[in-house]
Short mmCIF file of C-alpha atoms in Angstrom, two decimals:
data_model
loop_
_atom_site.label_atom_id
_atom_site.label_comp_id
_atom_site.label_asym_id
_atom_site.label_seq_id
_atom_site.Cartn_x
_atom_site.Cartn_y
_atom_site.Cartn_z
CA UNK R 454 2.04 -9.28 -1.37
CA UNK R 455 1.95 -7.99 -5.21
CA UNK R 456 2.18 -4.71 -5.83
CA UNK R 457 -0.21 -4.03 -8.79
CA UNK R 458 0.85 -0.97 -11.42
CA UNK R 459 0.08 -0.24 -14.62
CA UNK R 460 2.32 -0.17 -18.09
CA UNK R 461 1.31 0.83 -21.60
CA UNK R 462 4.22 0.01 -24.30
CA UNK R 463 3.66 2.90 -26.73
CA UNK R 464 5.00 0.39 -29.70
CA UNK R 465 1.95 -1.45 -29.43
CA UNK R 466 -0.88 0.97 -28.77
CA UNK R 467 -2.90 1.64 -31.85
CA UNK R 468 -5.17 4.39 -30.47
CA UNK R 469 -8.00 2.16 -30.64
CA UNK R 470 -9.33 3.93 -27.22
CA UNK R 471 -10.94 -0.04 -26.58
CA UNK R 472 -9.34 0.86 -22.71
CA UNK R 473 -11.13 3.70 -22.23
CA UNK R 474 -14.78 2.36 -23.88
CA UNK R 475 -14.19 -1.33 -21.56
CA UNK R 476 -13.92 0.95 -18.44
CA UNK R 477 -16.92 3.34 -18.75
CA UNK R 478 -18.80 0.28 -19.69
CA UNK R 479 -17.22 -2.15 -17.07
CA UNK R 480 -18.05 0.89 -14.46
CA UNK R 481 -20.60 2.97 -15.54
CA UNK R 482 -18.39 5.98 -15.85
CA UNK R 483 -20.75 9.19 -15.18
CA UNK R 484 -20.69 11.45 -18.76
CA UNK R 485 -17.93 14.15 -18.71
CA UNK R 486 -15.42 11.79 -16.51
CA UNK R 487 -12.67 9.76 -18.36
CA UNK R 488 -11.17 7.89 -15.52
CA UNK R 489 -9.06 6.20 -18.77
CA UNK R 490 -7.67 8.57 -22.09
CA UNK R 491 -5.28 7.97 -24.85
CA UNK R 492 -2.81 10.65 -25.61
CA UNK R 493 -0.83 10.70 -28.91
CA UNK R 494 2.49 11.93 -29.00
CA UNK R 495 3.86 14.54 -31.99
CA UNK R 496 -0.01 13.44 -33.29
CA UNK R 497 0.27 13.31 -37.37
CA UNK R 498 4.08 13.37 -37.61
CA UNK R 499 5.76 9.93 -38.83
CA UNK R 500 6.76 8.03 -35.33
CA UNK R 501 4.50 9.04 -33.49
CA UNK R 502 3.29 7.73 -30.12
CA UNK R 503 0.27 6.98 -28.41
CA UNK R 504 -0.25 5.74 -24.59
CA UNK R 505 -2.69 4.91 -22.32
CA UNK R 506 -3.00 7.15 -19.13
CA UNK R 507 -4.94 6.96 -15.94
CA UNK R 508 -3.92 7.13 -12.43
CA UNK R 509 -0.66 5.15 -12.02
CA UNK R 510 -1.27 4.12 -8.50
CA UNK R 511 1.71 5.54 -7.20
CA UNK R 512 4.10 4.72 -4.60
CA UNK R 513 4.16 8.29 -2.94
CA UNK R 514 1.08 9.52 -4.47
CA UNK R 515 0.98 13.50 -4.47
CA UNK R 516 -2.66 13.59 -4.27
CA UNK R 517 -2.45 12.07 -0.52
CA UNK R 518 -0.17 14.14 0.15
CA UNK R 519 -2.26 17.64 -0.15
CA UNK R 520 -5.50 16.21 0.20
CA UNK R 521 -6.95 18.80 2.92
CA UNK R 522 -9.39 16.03 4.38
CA UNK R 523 -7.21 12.51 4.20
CA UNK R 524 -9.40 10.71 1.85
CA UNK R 525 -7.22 8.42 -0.42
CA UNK R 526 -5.71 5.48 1.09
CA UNK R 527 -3.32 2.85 -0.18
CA UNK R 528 -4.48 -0.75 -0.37
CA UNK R 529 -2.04 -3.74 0.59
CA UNK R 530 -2.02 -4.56 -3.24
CA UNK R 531 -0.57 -0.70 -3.37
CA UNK R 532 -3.25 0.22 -4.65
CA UNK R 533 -4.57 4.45 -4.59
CA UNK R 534 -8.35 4.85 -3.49
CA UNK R 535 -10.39 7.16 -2.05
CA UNK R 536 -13.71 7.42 -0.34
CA UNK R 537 -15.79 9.78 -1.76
CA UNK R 538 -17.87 10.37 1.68
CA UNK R 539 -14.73 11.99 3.06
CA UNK R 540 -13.93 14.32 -0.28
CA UNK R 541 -15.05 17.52 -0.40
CA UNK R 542 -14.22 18.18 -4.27
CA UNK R 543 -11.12 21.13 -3.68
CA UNK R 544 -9.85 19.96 -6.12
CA UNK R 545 -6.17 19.61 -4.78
CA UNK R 546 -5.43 16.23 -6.07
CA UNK R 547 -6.22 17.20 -9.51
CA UNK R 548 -3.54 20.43 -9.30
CA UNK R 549 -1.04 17.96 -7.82
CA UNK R 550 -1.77 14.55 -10.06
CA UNK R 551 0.74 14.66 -13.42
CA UNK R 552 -1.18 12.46 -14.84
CA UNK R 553 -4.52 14.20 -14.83
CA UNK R 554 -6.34 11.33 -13.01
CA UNK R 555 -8.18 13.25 -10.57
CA UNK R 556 -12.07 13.82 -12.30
CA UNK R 557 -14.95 16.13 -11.44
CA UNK R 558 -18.09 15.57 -12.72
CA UNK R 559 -20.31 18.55 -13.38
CA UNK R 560 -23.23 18.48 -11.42
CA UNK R 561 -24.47 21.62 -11.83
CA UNK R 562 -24.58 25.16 -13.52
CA UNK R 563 -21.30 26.71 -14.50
CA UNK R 564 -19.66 24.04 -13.77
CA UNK R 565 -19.94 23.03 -9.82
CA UNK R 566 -17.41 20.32 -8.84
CA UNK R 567 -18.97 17.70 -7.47
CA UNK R 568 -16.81 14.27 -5.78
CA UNK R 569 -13.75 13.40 -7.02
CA UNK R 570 -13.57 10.12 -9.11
CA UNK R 571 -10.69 8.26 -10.74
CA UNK R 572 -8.91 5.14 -11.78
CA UNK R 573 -9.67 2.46 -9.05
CA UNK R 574 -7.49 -0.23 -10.64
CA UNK R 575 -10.65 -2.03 -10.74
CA UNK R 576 -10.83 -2.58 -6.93
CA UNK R 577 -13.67 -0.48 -6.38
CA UNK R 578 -13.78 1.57 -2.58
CA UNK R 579 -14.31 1.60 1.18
CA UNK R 580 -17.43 -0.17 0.96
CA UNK R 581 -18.28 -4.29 1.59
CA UNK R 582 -16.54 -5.81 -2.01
CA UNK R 583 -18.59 -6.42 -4.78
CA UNK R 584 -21.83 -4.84 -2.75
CA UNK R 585 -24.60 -2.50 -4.40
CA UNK R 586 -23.07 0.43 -2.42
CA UNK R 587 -19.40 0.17 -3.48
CA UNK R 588 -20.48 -0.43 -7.46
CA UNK R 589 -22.80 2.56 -7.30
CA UNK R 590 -20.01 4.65 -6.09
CA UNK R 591 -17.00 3.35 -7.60
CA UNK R 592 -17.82 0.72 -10.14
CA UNK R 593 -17.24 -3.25 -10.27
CA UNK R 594 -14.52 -4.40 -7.72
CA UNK R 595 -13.03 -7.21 -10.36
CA UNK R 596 -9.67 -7.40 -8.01
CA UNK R 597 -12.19 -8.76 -5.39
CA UNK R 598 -13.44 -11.36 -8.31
CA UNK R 599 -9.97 -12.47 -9.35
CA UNK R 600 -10.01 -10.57 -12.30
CA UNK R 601 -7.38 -7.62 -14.09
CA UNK R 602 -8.66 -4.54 -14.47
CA UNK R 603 -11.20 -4.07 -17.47
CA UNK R 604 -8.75 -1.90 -19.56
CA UNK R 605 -6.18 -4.37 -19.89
CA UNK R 606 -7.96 -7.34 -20.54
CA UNK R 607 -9.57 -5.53 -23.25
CA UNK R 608 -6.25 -4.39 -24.87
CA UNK R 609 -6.48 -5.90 -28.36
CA UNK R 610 -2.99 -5.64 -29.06
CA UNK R 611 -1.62 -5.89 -25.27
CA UNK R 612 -0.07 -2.80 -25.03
CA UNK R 613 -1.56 -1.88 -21.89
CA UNK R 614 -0.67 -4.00 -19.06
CA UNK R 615 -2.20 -4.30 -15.84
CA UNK R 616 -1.29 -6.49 -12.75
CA UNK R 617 1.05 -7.61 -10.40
CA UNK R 618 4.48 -5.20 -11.05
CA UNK R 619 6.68 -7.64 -10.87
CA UNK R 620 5.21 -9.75 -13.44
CA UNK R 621 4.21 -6.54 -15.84
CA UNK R 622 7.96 -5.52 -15.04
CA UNK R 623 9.02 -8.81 -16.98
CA UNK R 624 6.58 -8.66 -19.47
CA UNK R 625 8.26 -5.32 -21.00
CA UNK R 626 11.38 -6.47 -19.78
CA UNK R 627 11.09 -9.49 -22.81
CA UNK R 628 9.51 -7.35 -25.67
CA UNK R 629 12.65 -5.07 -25.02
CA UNK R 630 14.91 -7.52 -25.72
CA UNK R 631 12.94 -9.41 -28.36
CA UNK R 632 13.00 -5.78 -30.14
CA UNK R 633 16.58 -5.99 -30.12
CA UNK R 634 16.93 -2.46 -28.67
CA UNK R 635 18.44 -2.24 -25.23
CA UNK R 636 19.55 0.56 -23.40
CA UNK R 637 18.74 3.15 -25.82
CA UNK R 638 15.30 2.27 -25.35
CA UNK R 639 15.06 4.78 -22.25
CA UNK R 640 19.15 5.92 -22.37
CA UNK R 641 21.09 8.49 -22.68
CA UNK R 642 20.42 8.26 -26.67
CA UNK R 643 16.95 8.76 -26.13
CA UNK R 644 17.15 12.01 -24.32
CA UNK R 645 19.80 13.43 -25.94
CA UNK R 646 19.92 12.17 -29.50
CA UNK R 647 22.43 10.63 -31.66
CA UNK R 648 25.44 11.87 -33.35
CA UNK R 649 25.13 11.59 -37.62
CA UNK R 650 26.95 8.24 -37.19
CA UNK R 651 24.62 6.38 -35.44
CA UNK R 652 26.37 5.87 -32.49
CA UNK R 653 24.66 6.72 -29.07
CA UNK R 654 27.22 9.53 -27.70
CA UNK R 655 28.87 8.39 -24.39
CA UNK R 656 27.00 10.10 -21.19
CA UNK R 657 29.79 12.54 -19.10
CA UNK R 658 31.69 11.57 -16.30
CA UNK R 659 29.40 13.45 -14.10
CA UNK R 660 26.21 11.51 -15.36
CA UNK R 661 27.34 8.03 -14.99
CA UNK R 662 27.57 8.40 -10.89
#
């Protein structure tokens, strides 16, 4: 069974925000929620960054694990949902998420929480697939249809990714290498720098085990 997950190679993203437009329109995103965002990294300095961030669908999720009321649940495809007849709105998830997923929409005066909504990988909820019910709550179930998520078919330059892990995993995998960078990509040179030579310094003894 694939394991869907997301990617979004930051040497392709152009800050377009096309991701987050397809998925409010593809799902009728309530105003105030961004289930999808683009953040820019050192914004206005030459180099920098941008990515596209939503709920990564994690392995070992930390919203599941201090939801109060059990209401997310992994799919077979490893996918992170939750039924939004079971949340009560703490607000737990959204302490625990690092990547901000978690969204409350106002629904109310000085700003009352109301049910949790988020990323859905385009595989909409509890409900029967592709019913009334399940788009109301969630949005369009296009896994049920066959389909990638909105966001990265929309992708004009294909930075974001979207599908099967494995596959996704490869995709990168080959820009990488087509780049002509390799390790330093997300090594030791990248965390730490490199020396005025060019060189990427050697990692210590104790960081190679």
């Amino acid at each position: 069974m694939a394991r869907m997950k997301f990617i979004c190679d930051s040497e392709r993203c152009i800050e377009c925000n096309g991701c987050v437009t397809a998925c409010k329109a593809e799902h009728d995103v309530p105003w105030g929620v961004n289930r999808r965002r683009v953040v820019t990294l050192n914004d206005g300095i030459p180099g920098e960054k941008s990515i596209s961030v939503a709920c990564m669908h994690c392995s070992d999720a930390p919203c599941m694990a201090v939801c109060p009321v059990d209401c997310f649940y992994r799919t077979d495809e490893g996918v992170v949902l939750h039924d939004k007849d079971v949340c009560i709105g703490c607000g737990y998830c959204s302490y625990a998420c690092p990547f901000g997923a978690p969204q409350f929409p106002s629904n109310g005066t000085f700003g009352l929480r109301g049910k949790m909504d988020k990323c859905t990988f385009c595989a909409g909820g509890p409900e029967e697939n592709t019913s009334q019910a399940e788009y109301e709550k969630y949005g369009r179930n296009r896994l049920a249809e066959g389909k990638l998520p909105a966001c990265a078919e929309q992708c004009s330059t294909k930075a974001l990714l979207g599908g099967d892990g494995d596959v996704v995993a490869d995709i990168f995998r080959t820009r990488v290498i087509q780049r002509g960078k390799g390790s330093e990509v997300w090594g030791w040179g990248t965390a730490y720098g490199k020396p005025a030579g060019g060189a990427t310094p050697a990692a210590p003894e104790a960081a190679k085990s």
